[in-house]
PDB file of C-alpha atoms in Angstrom:
ATOM      1  CA  SER A   1      38.790  55.238 -61.611  1.00  0.00           C
ATOM      2  CA  LEU A   2      35.375  56.716 -60.884  1.00  0.00           C
ATOM      3  CA  ALA A   3      35.093  59.943 -58.959  1.00  0.00           C
ATOM      4  CA  LEU A   4      32.611  59.959 -56.109  1.00  0.00           C
ATOM      5  CA  THR A   5      30.446  63.046 -55.909  1.00  0.00           C
ATOM      6  CA  ALA A   6      29.324  63.609 -52.309  1.00  0.00           C
ATOM      7  CA  PRO A   7      29.425  60.031 -51.012  1.00  0.00           C
ATOM      8  CA  SER A   8      26.668  59.680 -48.426  1.00  0.00           C
ATOM      9  CA  ALA A   9      26.392  55.993 -47.477  1.00  0.00           C
ATOM     10  CA  ILE A  10      28.223  52.695 -47.810  1.00  0.00           C
ATOM     11  CA  VAL A  11      26.931  49.123 -47.502  1.00  0.00           C
ATOM     12  CA  ARG A  12      28.379  45.649 -48.067  1.00  0.00           C
ATOM     13  CA  ASN A  13      26.849  42.737 -49.955  1.00  0.00           C
ATOM     14  CA  PRO A  14      27.531  39.779 -47.636  1.00  0.00           C
ATOM     15  CA  ASN A  15      27.124  37.312 -50.530  1.00  0.00           C
ATOM     16  CA  THR A  16      29.868  38.776 -52.732  1.00  0.00           C
ATOM     17  CA  GLY A  17      31.886  40.970 -50.374  1.00  0.00           C
ATOM     18  CA  ASP A  18      31.398  43.957 -52.692  1.00  0.00           C
ATOM     19  CA  PHE A  19      30.875  47.380 -51.183  1.00  0.00           C
ATOM     20  CA  TYR A  20      28.354  49.847 -52.594  1.00  0.00           C
ATOM     21  CA  ILE A  21      28.667  53.589 -52.150  1.00  0.00           C
ATOM     22  CA  ALA A  22      25.840  56.080 -52.663  1.00  0.00           C
ATOM     23  CA  ALA A  23      27.055  59.151 -54.565  1.00  0.00           C
ATOM     24  CA  SER A  24      24.276  61.524 -53.550  1.00  0.00           C
ATOM     25  CA  ILE A  25      24.925  64.394 -55.977  1.00  0.00           C
ATOM     26  CA  SER A  26      25.337  62.221 -59.094  1.00  0.00           C
ATOM     27  CA  ASP A  27      22.456  59.959 -57.979  1.00  0.00           C
ATOM     28  CA  GLN A  28      24.371  56.723 -58.561  1.00  0.00           C
ATOM     29  CA  ILE A  29      25.283  53.647 -56.565  1.00  0.00           C
ATOM     30  CA  ILE A  30      28.884  52.646 -57.290  1.00  0.00           C
ATOM     31  CA  SER A  31      30.354  49.215 -56.504  1.00  0.00           C
ATOM     32  CA  TYR A  32      33.828  48.596 -55.122  1.00  0.00           C
ATOM     33  CA  PRO A  33      35.631  46.602 -56.392  1.00  0.00           C
ATOM     34  CA  PRO A  34      35.876  47.157 -59.355  1.00  0.00           C
ATOM     35  CA  GLY A  35      34.308  50.619 -59.177  1.00  0.00           C
ATOM     36  CA  ALA A  36      31.549  50.093 -61.712  1.00  0.00           C
ATOM     37  CA  ILE A  37      28.226  51.871 -61.491  1.00  0.00           C
ATOM     38  CA  ALA A  38      25.765  49.387 -59.960  1.00  0.00           C
ATOM     39  CA  ILE A  39      22.711  51.582 -60.507  1.00  0.00           C
ATOM     40  CA  VAL A  40      22.490  53.844 -63.517  1.00  0.00           C
ATOM     41  CA  THR A  41      19.851  56.546 -63.303  1.00  0.00           C
ATOM     42  CA  ASN A  42      18.269  58.873 -65.807  1.00  0.00           C
ATOM     43  CA  ARG A  43      19.527  62.007 -64.060  1.00  0.00           C
ATOM     44  CA  SER A  44      18.127  63.361 -60.819  1.00  0.00           C
ATOM     45  CA  GLY A  45      14.350  63.348 -60.491  1.00  0.00           C
ATOM     46  CA  ASN A  46      11.287  61.581 -59.158  1.00  0.00           C
ATOM     47  CA  GLY A  47      10.559  59.075 -61.940  1.00  0.00           C
ATOM     48  CA  ASN A  48      10.885  55.363 -61.187  1.00  0.00           C
ATOM     49  CA  ASN A  49      14.179  55.265 -63.110  1.00  0.00           C
ATOM     50  CA  GLN A  50      15.629  58.235 -61.226  1.00  0.00           C
ATOM     51  CA  LEU A  51      17.029  58.936 -57.770  1.00  0.00           C
ATOM     52  CA  ASN A  52      16.978  62.269 -56.002  1.00  0.00           C
ATOM     53  CA  THR A  53      19.831  62.518 -53.480  1.00  0.00           C
ATOM     54  CA  VAL A  54      20.223  59.123 -51.805  1.00  0.00           C
ATOM     55  CA  ILE A  55      21.283  59.623 -48.200  1.00  0.00           C
ATOM     56  CA  GLY A  56      20.365  56.349 -46.438  1.00  0.00           C
ATOM     57  CA  LEU A  57      21.276  52.989 -47.946  1.00  0.00           C
ATOM     58  CA  VAL A  58      20.676  49.379 -46.850  1.00  0.00           C
ATOM     59  CA  PHE A  59      21.519  46.232 -48.783  1.00  0.00           C
ATOM     60  CA  ASP A  60      18.868  43.511 -48.511  1.00  0.00           C
ATOM     61  CA  ASP A  61      20.708  40.278 -49.293  1.00  0.00           C
ATOM     62  CA  TYR A  62      17.469  38.255 -49.232  1.00  0.00           C
ATOM     63  CA  SER A  63      16.075  40.140 -52.270  1.00  0.00           C
ATOM     64  CA  ASN A  64      19.480  41.194 -53.688  1.00  0.00           C
ATOM     65  CA  SER A  65      18.390  44.827 -53.621  1.00  0.00           C
ATOM     66  CA  PHE A  66      19.110  48.236 -52.202  1.00  0.00           C
ATOM     67  CA  VAL A  67      16.651  50.053 -49.979  1.00  0.00           C
ATOM     68  CA  MET A  68      17.294  53.771 -50.251  1.00  0.00           C
ATOM     69  CA  ALA A  69      16.250  56.914 -48.425  1.00  0.00           C
ATOM     70  CA  ASN A  70      15.609  59.153 -51.426  1.00  0.00           C
ATOM     71  CA  TYR A  71      16.127  62.445 -49.554  1.00  0.00           C
ATOM     72  CA  ASN A  72      14.945  65.056 -52.080  1.00  0.00           C
ATOM     73  CA  GLY A  73      12.500  62.570 -53.580  1.00  0.00           C
ATOM     74  CA  HIS A  74      10.710  62.326 -50.204  1.00  0.00           C
ATOM     75  CA  SER A  75      10.457  58.554 -50.521  1.00  0.00           C
ATOM     76  CA  VAL A  76      11.966  55.205 -49.601  1.00  0.00           C
ATOM     77  CA  VAL A  77      12.529  52.946 -52.599  1.00  0.00           C
ATOM     78  CA  ARG A  78      13.823  49.456 -53.385  1.00  0.00           C
ATOM     79  CA  TRP A  79      16.075  48.898 -56.400  1.00  0.00           C
ATOM     80  CA  ARG A  80      17.039  45.322 -57.205  1.00  0.00           C
ATOM     81  CA  LEU A  81      20.468  44.735 -58.717  1.00  0.00           C
ATOM     82  CA  GLY A  82      20.099  44.422 -62.478  1.00  0.00           C
ATOM     83  CA  ASP A  83      16.748  46.245 -62.651  1.00  0.00           C
ATOM     84  CA  ARG A  84      16.264  49.495 -64.524  1.00  0.00           C
ATOM     85  CA  GLN A  85      13.814  51.042 -62.068  1.00  0.00           C
ATOM     86  CA  TRP A  86      12.848  51.038 -58.412  1.00  0.00           C
ATOM     87  CA  SER A  87       9.678  50.086 -56.557  1.00  0.00           C
ATOM     88  CA  LEU A  88       8.141  52.363 -53.944  1.00  0.00           C
ATOM     89  CA  ILE A  89       8.203  51.377 -50.278  1.00  0.00           C
ATOM     90  CA  ALA A  90       7.059  54.592 -48.558  1.00  0.00           C
ATOM     91  CA  GLY A  91       6.202  58.190 -49.314  1.00  0.00           C
ATOM     92  CA  MET A  92       5.093  59.758 -52.578  1.00  0.00           C
ATOM     93  CA  PRO A  93       7.974  60.685 -54.917  1.00  0.00           C
ATOM     94  CA  GLY A  94       8.317  64.452 -55.232  1.00  0.00           C
ATOM     95  CA  THR A  95       5.599  65.192 -52.669  1.00  0.00           C
ATOM     96  CA  LEU A  96       6.749  66.233 -49.232  1.00  0.00           C
ATOM     97  CA  GLY A  97       4.658  66.017 -46.099  1.00  0.00           C
ATOM     98  CA  ASN A  98       4.497  64.866 -42.523  1.00  0.00           C
ATOM     99  CA  THR A  99       1.551  62.472 -42.426  1.00  0.00           C
ATOM    100  CA  SER A 100       1.416  58.701 -42.030  1.00  0.00           C
ATOM    101  CA  SER A 101       1.738  58.306 -45.808  1.00  0.00           C
ATOM    102  CA  LEU A 102       4.111  61.168 -46.705  1.00  0.00           C
ATOM    103  CA  LEU A 103       7.765  61.761 -45.902  1.00  0.00           C
ATOM    104  CA  GLN A 104       9.794  64.939 -45.837  1.00  0.00           C
ATOM    105  CA  ARG A 105      13.471  64.280 -46.485  1.00  0.00           C
ATOM    106  CA  PRO A 106      14.084  60.724 -45.248  1.00  0.00           C
ATOM    107  CA  ILE A 107      17.677  60.515 -44.114  1.00  0.00           C
ATOM    108  CA  GLY A 108      18.441  57.205 -42.434  1.00  0.00           C
ATOM    109  CA  LEU A 109      17.424  53.567 -42.771  1.00  0.00           C
ATOM    110  CA  ALA A 110      17.777  50.336 -40.858  1.00  0.00           C
ATOM    111  CA  MET A 111      16.507  46.830 -41.506  1.00  0.00           C
ATOM    112  CA  ASP A 112      15.998  44.188 -38.836  1.00  0.00           C
ATOM    113  CA  PRO A 113      16.574  40.431 -39.339  1.00  0.00           C
ATOM    114  CA  MET A 114      12.874  39.954 -40.160  1.00  0.00           C
ATOM    115  CA  GLY A 115      13.081  42.410 -43.082  1.00  0.00           C
ATOM    116  CA  ASN A 116      11.218  45.268 -41.361  1.00  0.00           C
ATOM    117  CA  ILE A 117      12.447  48.643 -42.571  1.00  0.00           C
ATOM    118  CA  TYR A 118      12.836  51.638 -40.263  1.00  0.00           C
ATOM    119  CA  CYS A 119      13.233  55.171 -41.590  1.00  0.00           C
ATOM    120  CA  ALA A 120      14.378  58.373 -39.931  1.00  0.00           C
ATOM    121  CA  ASP A 121      12.607  61.352 -41.491  1.00  0.00           C
ATOM    122  CA  ALA A 122      14.627  64.571 -41.112  1.00  0.00           C
ATOM    123  CA  TRP A 123      11.694  66.971 -41.167  1.00  0.00           C
TER     124      TRP A 123
END
């Protein structure tokens, strides 16, 4: 079995019934069942193949992807299942701020039925 390091969020894929858990310290998204790693990252960081403390997590079943509040990465990113990197939705990875284009520790996410994404920024 996989050990979860600081689980911070859980979402369900309505198409498969699988649950996905964000392990914020190990920067991984782990599926249950069977407990495999759904997103493998190249350690913690701000590159487009890295996560940096995922706190908020939403599963977008329309695009079969995760939308993540990348807390220490100061960004919101989308990572499609099966991809090896994410695409940027908001913020600038590794750059904190409090302007209309910068985030400082995004912590929570929600998505409405139209696909609009809402982000709570902790700072």
